[in-house]
XYZ file of C-alpha atoms in Angstrom:
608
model
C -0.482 16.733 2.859
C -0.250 17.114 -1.021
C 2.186 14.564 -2.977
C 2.941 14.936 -6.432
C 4.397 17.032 -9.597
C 3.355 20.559 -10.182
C 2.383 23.051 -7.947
C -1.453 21.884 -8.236
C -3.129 24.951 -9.717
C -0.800 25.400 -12.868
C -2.194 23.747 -16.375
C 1.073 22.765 -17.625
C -0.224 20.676 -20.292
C -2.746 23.498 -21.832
C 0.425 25.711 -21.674
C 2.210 23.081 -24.123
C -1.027 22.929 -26.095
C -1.069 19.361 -25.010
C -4.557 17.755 -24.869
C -5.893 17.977 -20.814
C -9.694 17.560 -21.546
C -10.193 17.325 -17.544
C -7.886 20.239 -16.859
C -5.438 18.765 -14.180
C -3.267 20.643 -12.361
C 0.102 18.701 -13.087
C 2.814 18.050 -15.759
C 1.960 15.127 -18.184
C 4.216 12.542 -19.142
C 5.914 13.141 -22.190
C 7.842 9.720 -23.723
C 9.743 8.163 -25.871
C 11.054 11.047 -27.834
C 14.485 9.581 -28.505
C 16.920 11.093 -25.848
C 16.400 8.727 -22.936
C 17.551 10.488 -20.309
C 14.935 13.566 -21.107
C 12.014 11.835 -20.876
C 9.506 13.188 -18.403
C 7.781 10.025 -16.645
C 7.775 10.349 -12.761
C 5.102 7.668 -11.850
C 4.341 9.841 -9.358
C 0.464 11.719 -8.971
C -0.870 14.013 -7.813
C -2.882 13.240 -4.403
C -3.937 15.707 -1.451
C -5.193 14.509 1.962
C -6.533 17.540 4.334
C -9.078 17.094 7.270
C -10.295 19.029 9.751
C -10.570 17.971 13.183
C -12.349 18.660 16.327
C -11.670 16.975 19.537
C -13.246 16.660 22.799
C -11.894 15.316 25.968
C -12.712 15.029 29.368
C -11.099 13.563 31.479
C -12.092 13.333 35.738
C -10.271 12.081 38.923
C -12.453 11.049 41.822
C -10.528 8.969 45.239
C -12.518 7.100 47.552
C -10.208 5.366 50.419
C -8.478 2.658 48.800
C -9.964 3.682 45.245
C -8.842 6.030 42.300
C -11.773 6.076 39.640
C -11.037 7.340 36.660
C -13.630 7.800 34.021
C -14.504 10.229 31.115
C -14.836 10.597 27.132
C -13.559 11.547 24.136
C -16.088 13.050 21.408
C -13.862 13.570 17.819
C -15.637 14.577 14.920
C -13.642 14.601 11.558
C -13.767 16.223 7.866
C -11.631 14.480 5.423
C -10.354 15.900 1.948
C -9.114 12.938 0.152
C -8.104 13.170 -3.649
C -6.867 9.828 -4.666
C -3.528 9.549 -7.035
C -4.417 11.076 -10.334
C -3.243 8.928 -12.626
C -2.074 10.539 -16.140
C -5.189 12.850 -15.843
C -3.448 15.439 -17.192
C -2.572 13.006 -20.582
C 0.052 10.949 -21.444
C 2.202 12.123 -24.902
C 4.191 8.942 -26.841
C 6.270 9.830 -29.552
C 6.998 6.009 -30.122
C 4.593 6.646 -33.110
C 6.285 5.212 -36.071
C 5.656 8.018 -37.967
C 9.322 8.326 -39.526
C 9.599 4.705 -40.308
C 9.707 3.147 -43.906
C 6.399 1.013 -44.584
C 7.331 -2.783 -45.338
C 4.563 -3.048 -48.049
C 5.521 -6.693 -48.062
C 3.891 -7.181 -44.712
C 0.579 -7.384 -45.648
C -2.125 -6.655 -43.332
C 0.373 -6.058 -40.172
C 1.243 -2.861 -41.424
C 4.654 -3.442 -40.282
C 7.600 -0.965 -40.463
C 11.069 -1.832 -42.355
C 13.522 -2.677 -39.734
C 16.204 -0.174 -38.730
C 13.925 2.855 -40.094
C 12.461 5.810 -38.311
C 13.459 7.803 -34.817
C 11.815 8.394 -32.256
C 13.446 11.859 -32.136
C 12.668 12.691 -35.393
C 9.078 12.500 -34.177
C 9.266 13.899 -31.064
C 11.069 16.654 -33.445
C 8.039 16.784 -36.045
C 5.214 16.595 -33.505
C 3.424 13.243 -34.192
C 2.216 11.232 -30.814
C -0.158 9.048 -29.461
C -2.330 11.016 -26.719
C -3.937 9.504 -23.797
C -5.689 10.062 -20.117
C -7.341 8.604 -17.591
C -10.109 9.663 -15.959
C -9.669 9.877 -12.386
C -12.533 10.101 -9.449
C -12.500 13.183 -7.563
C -11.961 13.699 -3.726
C -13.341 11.507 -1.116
C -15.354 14.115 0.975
C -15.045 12.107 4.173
C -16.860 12.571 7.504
C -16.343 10.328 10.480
C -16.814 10.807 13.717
C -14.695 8.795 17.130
C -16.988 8.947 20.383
C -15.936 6.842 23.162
C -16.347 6.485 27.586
C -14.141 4.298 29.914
C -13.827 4.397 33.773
C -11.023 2.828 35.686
C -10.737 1.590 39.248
C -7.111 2.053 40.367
C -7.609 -0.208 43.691
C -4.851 -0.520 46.246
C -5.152 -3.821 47.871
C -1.909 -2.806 50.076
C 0.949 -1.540 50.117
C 2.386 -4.126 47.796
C -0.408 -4.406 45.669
C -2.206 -2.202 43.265
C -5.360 -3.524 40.854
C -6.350 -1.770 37.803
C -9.371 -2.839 36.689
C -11.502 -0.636 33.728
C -13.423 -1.133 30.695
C -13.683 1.323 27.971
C -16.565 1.975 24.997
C -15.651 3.128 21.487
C -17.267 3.652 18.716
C -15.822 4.664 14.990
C -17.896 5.504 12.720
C -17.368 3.995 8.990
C -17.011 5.742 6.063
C -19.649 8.202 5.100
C -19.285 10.781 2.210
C -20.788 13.784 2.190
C -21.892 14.355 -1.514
C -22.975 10.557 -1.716
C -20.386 9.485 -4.301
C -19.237 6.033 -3.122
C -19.276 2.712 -5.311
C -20.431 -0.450 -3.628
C -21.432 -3.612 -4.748
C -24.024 -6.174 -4.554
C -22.159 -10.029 -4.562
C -25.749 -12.026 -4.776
C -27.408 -9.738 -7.956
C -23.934 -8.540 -9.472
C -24.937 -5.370 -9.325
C -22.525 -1.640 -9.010
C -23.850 0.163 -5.583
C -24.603 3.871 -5.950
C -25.519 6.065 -3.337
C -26.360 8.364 -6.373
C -27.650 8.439 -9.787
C -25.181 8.559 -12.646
C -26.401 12.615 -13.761
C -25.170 13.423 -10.383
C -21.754 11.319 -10.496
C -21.155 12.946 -13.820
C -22.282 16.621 -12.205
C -19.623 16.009 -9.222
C -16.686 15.285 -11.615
C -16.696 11.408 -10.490
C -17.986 9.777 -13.939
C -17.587 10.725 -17.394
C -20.968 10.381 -19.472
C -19.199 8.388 -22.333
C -17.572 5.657 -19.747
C -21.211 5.257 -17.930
C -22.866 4.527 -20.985
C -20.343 1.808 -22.097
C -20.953 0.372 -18.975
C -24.097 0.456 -19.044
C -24.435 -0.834 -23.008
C -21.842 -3.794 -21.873
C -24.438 -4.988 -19.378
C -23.038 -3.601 -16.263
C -26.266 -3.332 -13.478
C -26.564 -0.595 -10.642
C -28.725 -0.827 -7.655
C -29.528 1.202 -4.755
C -28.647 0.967 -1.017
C -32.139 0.033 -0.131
C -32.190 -2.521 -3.494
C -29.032 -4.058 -1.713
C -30.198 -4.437 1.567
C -27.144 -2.360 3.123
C -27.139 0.612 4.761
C -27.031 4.563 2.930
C -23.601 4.864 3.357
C -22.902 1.152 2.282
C -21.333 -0.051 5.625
C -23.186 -1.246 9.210
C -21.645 0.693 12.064
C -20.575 -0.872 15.303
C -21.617 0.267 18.701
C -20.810 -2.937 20.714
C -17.079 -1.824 20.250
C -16.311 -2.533 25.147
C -12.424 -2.847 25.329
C -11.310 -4.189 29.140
C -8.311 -2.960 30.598
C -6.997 -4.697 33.038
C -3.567 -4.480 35.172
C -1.376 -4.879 38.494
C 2.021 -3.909 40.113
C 3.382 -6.016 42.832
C 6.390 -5.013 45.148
C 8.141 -8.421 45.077
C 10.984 -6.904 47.978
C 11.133 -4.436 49.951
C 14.257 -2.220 51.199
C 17.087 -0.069 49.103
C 17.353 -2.197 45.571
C 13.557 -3.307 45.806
C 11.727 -5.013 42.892
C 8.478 -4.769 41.421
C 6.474 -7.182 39.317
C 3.879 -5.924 36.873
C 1.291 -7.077 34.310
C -1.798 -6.270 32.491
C -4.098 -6.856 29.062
C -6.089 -4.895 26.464
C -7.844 -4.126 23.761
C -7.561 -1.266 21.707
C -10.149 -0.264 18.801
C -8.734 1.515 15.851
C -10.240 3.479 12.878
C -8.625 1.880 9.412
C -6.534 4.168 7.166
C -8.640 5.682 4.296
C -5.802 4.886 1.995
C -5.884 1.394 2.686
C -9.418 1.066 0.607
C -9.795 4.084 -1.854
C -6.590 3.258 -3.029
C -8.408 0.782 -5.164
C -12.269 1.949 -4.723
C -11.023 4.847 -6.928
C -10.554 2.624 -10.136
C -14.344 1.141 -9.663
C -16.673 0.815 -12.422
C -18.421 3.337 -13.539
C -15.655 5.975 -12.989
C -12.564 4.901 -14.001
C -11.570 4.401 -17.244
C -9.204 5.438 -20.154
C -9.553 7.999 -23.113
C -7.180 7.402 -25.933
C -6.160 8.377 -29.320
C -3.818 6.291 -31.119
C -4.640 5.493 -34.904
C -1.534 2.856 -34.396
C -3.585 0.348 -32.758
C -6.649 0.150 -35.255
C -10.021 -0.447 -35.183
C -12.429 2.393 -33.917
C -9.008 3.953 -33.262
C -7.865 3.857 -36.944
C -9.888 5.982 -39.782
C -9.379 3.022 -41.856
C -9.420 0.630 -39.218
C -6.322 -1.001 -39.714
C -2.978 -0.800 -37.518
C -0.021 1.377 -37.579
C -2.102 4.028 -39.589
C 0.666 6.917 -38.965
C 3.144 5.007 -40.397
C 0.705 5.127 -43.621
C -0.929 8.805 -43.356
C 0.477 12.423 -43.268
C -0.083 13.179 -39.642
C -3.094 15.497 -39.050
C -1.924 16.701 -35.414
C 1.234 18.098 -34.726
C 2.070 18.505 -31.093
C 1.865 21.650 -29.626
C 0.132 23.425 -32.490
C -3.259 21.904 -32.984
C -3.092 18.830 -30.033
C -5.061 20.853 -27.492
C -8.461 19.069 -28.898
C -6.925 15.457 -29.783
C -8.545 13.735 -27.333
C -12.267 14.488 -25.911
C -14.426 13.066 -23.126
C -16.491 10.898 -25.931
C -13.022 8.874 -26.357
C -13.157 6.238 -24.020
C -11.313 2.789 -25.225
C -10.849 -0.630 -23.113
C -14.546 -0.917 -21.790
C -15.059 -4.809 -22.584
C -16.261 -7.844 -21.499
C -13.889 -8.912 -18.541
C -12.209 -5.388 -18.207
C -14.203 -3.520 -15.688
C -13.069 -3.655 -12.129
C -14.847 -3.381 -8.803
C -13.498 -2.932 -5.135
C -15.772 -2.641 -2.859
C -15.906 -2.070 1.280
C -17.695 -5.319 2.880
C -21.196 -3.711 4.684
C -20.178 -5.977 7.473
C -16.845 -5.018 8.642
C -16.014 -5.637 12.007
C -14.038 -3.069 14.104
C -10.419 -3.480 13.716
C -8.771 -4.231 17.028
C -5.419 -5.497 18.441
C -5.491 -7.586 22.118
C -2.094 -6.499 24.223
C -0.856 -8.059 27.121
C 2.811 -8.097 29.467
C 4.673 -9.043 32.031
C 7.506 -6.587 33.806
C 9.865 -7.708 36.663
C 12.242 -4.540 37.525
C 14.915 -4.561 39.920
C 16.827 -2.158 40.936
C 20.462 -3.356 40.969
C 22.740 -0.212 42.368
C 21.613 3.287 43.403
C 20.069 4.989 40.612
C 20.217 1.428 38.138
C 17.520 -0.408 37.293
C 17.359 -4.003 35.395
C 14.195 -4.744 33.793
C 13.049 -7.975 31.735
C 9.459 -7.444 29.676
C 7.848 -9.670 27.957
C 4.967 -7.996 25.192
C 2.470 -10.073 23.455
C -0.453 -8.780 20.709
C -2.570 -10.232 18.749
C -4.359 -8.342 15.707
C -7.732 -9.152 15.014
C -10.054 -7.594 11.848
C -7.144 -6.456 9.709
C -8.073 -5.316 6.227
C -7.424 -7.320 3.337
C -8.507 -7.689 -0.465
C -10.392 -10.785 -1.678
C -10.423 -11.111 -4.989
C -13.246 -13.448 -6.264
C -13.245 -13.221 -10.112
C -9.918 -13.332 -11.428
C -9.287 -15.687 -14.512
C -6.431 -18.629 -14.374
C -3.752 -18.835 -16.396
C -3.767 -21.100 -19.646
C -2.095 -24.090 -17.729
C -4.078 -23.528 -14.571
C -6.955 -23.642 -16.654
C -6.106 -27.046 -18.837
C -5.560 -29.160 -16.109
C -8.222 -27.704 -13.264
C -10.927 -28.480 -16.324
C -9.302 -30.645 -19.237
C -10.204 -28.064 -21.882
C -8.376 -25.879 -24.060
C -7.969 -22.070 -22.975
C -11.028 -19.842 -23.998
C -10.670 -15.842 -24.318
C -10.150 -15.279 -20.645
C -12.976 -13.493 -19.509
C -14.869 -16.307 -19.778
C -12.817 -18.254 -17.616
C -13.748 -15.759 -14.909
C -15.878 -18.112 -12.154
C -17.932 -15.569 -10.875
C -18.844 -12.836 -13.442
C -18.076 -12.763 -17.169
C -19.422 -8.929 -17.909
C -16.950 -7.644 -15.426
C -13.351 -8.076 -14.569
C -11.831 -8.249 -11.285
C -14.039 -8.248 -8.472
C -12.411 -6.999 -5.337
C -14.134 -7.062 -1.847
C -12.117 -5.123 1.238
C -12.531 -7.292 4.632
C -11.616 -7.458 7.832
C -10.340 -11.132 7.953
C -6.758 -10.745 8.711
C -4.145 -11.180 11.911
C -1.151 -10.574 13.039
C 0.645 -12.021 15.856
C 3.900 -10.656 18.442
C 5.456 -11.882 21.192
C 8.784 -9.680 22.151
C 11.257 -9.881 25.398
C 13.202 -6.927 26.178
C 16.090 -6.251 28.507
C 16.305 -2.738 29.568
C 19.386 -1.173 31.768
C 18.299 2.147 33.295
C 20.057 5.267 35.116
C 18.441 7.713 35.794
C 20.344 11.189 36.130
C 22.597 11.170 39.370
C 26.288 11.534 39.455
C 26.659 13.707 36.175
C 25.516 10.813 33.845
C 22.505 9.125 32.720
C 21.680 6.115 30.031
C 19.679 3.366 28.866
C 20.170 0.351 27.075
C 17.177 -1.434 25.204
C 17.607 -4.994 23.962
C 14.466 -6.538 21.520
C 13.979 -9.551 20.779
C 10.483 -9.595 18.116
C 8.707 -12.653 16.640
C 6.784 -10.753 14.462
C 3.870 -12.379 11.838
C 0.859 -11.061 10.061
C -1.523 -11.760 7.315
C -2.977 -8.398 6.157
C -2.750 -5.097 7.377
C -1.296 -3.522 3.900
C -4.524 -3.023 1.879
C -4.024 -2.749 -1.576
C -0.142 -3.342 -1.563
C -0.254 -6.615 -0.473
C -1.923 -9.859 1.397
C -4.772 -10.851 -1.086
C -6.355 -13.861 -0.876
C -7.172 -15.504 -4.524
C -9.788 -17.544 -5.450
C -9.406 -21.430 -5.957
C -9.475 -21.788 -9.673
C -6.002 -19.872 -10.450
C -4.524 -22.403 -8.695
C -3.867 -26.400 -9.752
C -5.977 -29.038 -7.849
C -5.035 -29.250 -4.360
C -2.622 -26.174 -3.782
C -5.004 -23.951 -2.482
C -7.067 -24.709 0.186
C -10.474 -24.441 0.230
C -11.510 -23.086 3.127
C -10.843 -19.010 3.413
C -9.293 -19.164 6.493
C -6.634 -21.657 5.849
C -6.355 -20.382 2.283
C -5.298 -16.884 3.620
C -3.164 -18.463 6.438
C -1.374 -20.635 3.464
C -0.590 -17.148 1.309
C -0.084 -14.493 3.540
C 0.741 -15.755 6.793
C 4.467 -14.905 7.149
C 7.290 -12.933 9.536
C 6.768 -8.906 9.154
C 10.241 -8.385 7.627
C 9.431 -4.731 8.531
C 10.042 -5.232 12.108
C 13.664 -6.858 12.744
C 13.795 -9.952 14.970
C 16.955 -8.646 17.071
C 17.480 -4.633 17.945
C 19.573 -2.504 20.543
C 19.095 0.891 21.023
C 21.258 3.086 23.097
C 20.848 6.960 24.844
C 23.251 8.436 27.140
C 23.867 12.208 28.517
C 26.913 13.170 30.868
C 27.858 16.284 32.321
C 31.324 17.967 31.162
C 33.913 18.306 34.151
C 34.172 22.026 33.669
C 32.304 25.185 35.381
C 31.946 26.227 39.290
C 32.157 22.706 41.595
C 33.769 20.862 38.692
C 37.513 19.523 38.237
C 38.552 22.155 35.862
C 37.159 25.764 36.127
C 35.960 24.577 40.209
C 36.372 28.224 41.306
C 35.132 30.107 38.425
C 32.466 32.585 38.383
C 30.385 34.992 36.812
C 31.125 35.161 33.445
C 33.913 32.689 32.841
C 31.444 29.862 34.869
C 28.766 30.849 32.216
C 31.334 30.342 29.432
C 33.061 27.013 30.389
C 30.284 25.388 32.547
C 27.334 23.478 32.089
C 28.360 21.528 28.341
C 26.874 18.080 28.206
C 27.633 15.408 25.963
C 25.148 12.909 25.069
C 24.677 10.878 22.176
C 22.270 7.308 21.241
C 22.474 5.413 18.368
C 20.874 1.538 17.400
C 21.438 -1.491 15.829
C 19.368 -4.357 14.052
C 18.856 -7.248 12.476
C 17.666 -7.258 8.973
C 15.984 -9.846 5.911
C 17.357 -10.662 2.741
C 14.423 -12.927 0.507
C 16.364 -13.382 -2.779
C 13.466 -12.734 -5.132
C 11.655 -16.003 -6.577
C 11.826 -15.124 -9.493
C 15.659 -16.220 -10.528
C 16.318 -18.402 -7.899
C 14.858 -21.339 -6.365
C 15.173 -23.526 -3.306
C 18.043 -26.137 -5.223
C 21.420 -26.751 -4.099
C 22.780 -23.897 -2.765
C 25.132 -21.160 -4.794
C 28.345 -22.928 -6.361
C 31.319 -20.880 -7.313
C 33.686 -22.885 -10.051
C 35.734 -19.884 -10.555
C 37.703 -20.725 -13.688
C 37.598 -24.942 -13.100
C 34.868 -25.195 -15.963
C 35.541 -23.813 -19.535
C 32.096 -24.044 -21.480
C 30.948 -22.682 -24.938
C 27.597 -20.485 -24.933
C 25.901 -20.265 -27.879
C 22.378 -19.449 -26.354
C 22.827 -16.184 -28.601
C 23.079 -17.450 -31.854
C 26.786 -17.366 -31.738
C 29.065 -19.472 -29.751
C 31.477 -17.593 -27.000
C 33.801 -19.516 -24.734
C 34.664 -18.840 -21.576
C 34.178 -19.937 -17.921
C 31.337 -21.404 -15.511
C 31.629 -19.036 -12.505
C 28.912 -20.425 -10.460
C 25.578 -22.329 -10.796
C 22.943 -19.455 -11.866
C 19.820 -20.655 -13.940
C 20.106 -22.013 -17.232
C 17.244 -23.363 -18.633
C 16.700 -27.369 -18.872
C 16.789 -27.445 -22.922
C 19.929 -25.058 -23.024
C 21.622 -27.639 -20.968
C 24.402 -29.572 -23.261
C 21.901 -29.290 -25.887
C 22.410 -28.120 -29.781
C 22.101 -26.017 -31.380
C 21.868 -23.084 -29.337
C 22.445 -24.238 -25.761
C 25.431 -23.982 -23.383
C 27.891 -26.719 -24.140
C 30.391 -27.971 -21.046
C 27.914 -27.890 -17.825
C 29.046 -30.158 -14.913
C-alpha cells in the first residue's frame, strides 16, 4: 500500500531548487502566492505499508463414535514495512512574506506593514518565501509473529442434539522492531525510553543531531529498557491468551418444515492495527521536530532579531535560484519548555479481545423457504485508547480550579513542565452490541432464489479509533466536579456513546431468477443447438440495501435550547453588528450573541 503525492522516488523539490535538506520523495507545498485556486497544498503524505507474510496451518479431523475432534494450529510469522505520514518533509514554501508591502515606520517596534500594500503574487513572482520542514521518523521495521492451538469436540448427544465444546490458545506477539528504534517512556522518572543510543537514531535516519541536542539542553532525560524496568522491546507479551468456544443445535420439530434452535459463545483474540499507535509514536521526542527559516517572525530567526525583517531588507534568497541551501539540519525552531510531545505504548497491555455470543431459531416455512430470527451480542474488551496526562487547562479552567491568575501555560501542566503532552496508548476501552435479525431464505428451486436480511443494531463503544478519537483527559482541564475522578467512569462519561458508524436499522436484499427462454422453457421450449445456446440460460438477479443514518448538528453553533424557529418575514430587525446598520428580516432563531441582543451600539435591534 503506498498513499500519497509523487511517485516516491522523484525529488520534485531539488528539481525546483526548493530547499529538501532530507531529500523526500514528494512535491512540497507551495502557498500563498496570490492566485488561490493554484496553490499546491494537498494535506496529504506520503506513507507506505508493505509486509511480508508467512503462514502455517494445520488443520486435522479425527471421529470417534459419537465424537468429531477437531484440533490443530496456526504458526504466522510477519515482516512489516511501515513509513508513517511524512509530514512536509519535503519543505513547505510561503510566499505570504510581506516582502512587497510598504513599511508603516509609525509602528514602532511591530514592524508592521501599511494597510492595503504588497501582493502576495508579486512575491510569489519575485521569489521571496518563508521555507520550512519537518523532520519525519523513518519506517517502522516491524516483526510480529501469531502462533496459536485449539481442539474442538463436535459431540452428538442424538439425533436432535449436537454439543460443541473447544477451547483455543493464541498468542500475538507485541511490537518488536528490528533495528531497535522505538520511543518509550518512563511515567515514575519522566524519562524518554530508547532501545538505542541517540548516534544510532541519528545513523538510521530517525533523529536529527540538532533536535537531540535541544532536547537534551532543555532537560529532556532518556533511560534504558533495563533502567525502566520493562522489557527490550518496551512491551510484556501475553501467553495466557485460552479463548472457549462453545455451541449447540437443537432440532426443535421434526417432519417436512422442521425447525432448529441454535446457540453458542466466544472469544476471539486480535492483534491491534499498527496505525492505531505510530500514528502518534512518530511525533515523539527526540525525533520529531520542525526546521524553519522565516526572518518574519524574529528572534534567532531574524539577523537583527526583530519581526517582519523582509518587509525591511532586500531579500537574500530568491526562490528557485539560490533556495536549495535555505534551510539546513542545524535549523530546528519550537523546542521549548512545554512543547515536546510523547506517546508512548503501555508495557502492560492486555490482549485485545471481543466476547460473542447468539441465539438462532430457523424454521422452515414452505419448500425451499426458511424464516430465521437471530439474536447477536459482543462485548469488546482491551480496546486501545490515548490517555493524555499532561495537558494544560484553559485560562478559565485554570482561575476557578485554583483561584489564581493564568501563568505561561506550560507551567500549568500537572505532571511535567519540561515536556508537553504526554500521551500513553492503553488498552482500557469497550464496546458493546446487541443486534436481532430477521432473515427470509430460498434457496435455488423453481428458477428463483433470494434473501431478505433485516438488522436491528444497538451499537456503543468507548475506544477503538486510536489517535482519531476517544481520549480520556486529565482532571484539571476541566471545572470542579465535571469530570470524574475515577478513570473508568471518567472515560465512560467522554467517550461512551452509539457507533454512528454502524446504523441502528438496515435491510439488505439479493435475488437471482432464471429467464423463461431456452430448451424446456415457455419461449424457445423446443430449441436446440445453436439457437438454445443463444436465447437460453440469461438470469436476472439484482440486491440492493437500505439504512438508517445520524445527523449530530455540530456543537459548535448550536446548542440544546428551544428548538429551530422559522419567523419567515413576521420580524423586521436592524443589524448593525457590522458597524453599519442593515434592515431586514428575522428568518429563524440562529445564535446571536447575549450582548448583541437589543443592545447599542452595534447589536441587532428588533429580537422577539
Amino acid at each position: 500500500h503506498i498513499e500519497g503525492p509523487g511517485s516516491g522516488i522523484q525529488n520534485i523539490a531539488s528539481q525546483l531548487g526548493l530547499p529538501n535538506p532530507f531529500n523526500a520523495a514528494q512535491p512540497p507545498p507551495i502557498v500563498d502566492i496570490g492566485l488561490p485556486n493554484f496553490n499546491y497544498e494537498c494535506g496529504c503524505f506520503l506513507n507506505i505499508a508493505r509486509a511480508k507474510v508467512w503462514d502455517w496451518h494445520e488443520n486435522l479431523t479425527k471421529t470417534i463414535g459419537r465424537h468429531t475432534l477437531q484440533f490443530g494450529g496456526t504458526l504466522q510469522y510477519e515482516h512489516d514495512y511501515t513509513l508513517p505520514d511524512q509530514q512536509y518533509t519535503s519543505g513547505y514554501e510561503d510566499f505570504g512574506t510581506l516582502a512587497t508591502s510598504l513599511y508603516d515606520a509609525s509602528s514602532g517596534t511591530a514592524y508592521a506593514p501599511v494597510p492595503n500594500t504588497g501582493s502576495e503574487a508579486a512575491n510569489f513572482y519575485l521569489g521571496v518565501a518563508s521555507y520550512l520542514a519537518y523532520a519525519n521518523r523513518q519506517a517502522y521495521l516491524n516483526y510480529v509473529s501469531e502462533k496459536a492451538l485449539y481442539f474442538q469436540d463436535n459431540f452428538r448427544v442424538n439425533p436432535r442434539l449436537t454439543l460443541n465444546l473447544g477451547v483455543r490458545w493464541e498468542y500475538n506477539s507485541p511490537a518488536n522492531l528490528s533495528d531497535k528504534s522505538l520511543t518509550g517512556f518512563d511515567y515514575n522518572t519522566h524519562a524518554v525510553v530508547l532501545q538505542t543510543s541517540i548516534d544510532n537514531l541519528v545513523r538510521l535516519g530517525d533523529v536529527v543531531p540538532q533536535i537531540a541536542a535541544d532536547y537534551a539542553a532543555l532537560g529532556v532525560k532518556y533511560e534504558t529498557p533495563a533502567q525502566a524496568g520493562v522489557p527490550a522491546n518496551l512491551v510484556h507479551p501475553n501467553y495466557h491468551d485460552f479463548s472457549p468456544r462453545l455451541g449447540f443445535a437443537y432440532r426443535l420439530t421434526e417432519g417436512q418444515h422442521y425447525s432448529v434452535l441454535r446457540g453458542g459463545y466466544g472469544r476471539y483474540y486480535y492483534p491491534d492495527s499498527l496505525r492505531l499507535w505510530n500514528g502518534d509514536n512518530q511525533f515523539s521526542v527526540p525525533v520529531s521536530g520542525t526546521l524553519q527559516n522565516d526572518p518574519n517572525l524574529g528572534g534567532v530567526l531574524s539577523p537583527d532579531g526583530n519581526l517582519n525583517y523582509l518587509l525591511r531588507s532586500v531579500p537574500t534568497i530568491i526562490a528557485g535560484q539560490n533556495s536549495q541551501n535555505a534551510i539546513s539540519l542545524d535549523q530546528a525552531v519550537g523546542i521549548a519548555p512545554g512543547k515536546g510531545y510523547v506517546a508512548w505504548l503501555d508495557p502492560h497491555s492486555p490482549s485485545s479481545h471481543a466476547d460473542m455470543w447468539n441465539l438462532t431459531y430457523e424454521k422452515e416455512i414452505a419448500t425451499s423457504t426458511a424464516l430465521s430470527l437471530k439474536y447477536v451480542g459482543t462485548h469488546g474488551a482491551n480496546m486501545p485508547q490515548y490517555y493524555s496526562i499532561n495537558d494544560a487547562p484553559s485560562d478559565f479552567a485554570w482561575m476557578v480550579n485554583t483561584g489564581q491568575a493564568p501563568i505561561p501555560g506550560y507551567l500549568e501542566q500537572p505532571y511535567d513542565q519540561v515536556l508537553g503532552q504526554v500521551q500513553q496508548y492503553r488498552k482500557t476501552g469497550w464496546s458493546n452490541d446487541n443486534s436481532f435479525q430477521v432473515e427470509l431464505q430460498h434457496q435455488y428451486s423453481k428458477a428463483y432464489a433470494f434473501q431478505v436480511f433485516y438488522v436491528f443494531s444497538n451499537a456503543f463503544r468507548a475506544a477503538g479509533d486510536g489517535w482519531r478519537a476517544d481520549y480520556v483527559w486529565s482532571p484539571n482541564v476541566f471545572l470542579p466536579g465535571m469530570l470524574p475522578s475515577d478513570y473508568q467512569k471518567a472515560d465512560r462519561y467522554l467517550n461512551y456513546q452509539r457507533d454512528t458508524s454502524i446504523p441502528k436499522h438496515s435491510v439488505k436484499w439479493n435475488w437471482v431468477g432464471d429467464l423463461p427462454f431456452g430448451r424446456g422453457k415457455r419461449f424457445g421450449g423446443n430449441a436446440h443447438g445453436f439457437l438454445n445456446a443463444l436465447i437460453g440460460g440469461w438470469q436476472f438477479a439484482g440486491d440492493g440495501a437500505w439504512y438508517s443514518r445520524y445527523f449530530n448538528l455540530p456543537t459548535g453553533n448550536y446548542g440544546d435550547f428551544n428548538g429551530v424557529q422559522v419567523y419567515d418575514k413576521k420580524n423586521s430587525v436592524l443589524d448593525c453588528r457590522s458597524g453599519q446598520c442593515v434592515g431586514g428580516s428575522l428568518w429563524w432563531n440562529g445564535y446571536i450573541a447575549a450582548n448583541k441582543v437589543n443592545q447599542s451600539p452595534d447589536g441587532v435591534y428588533g429580537l422577539p
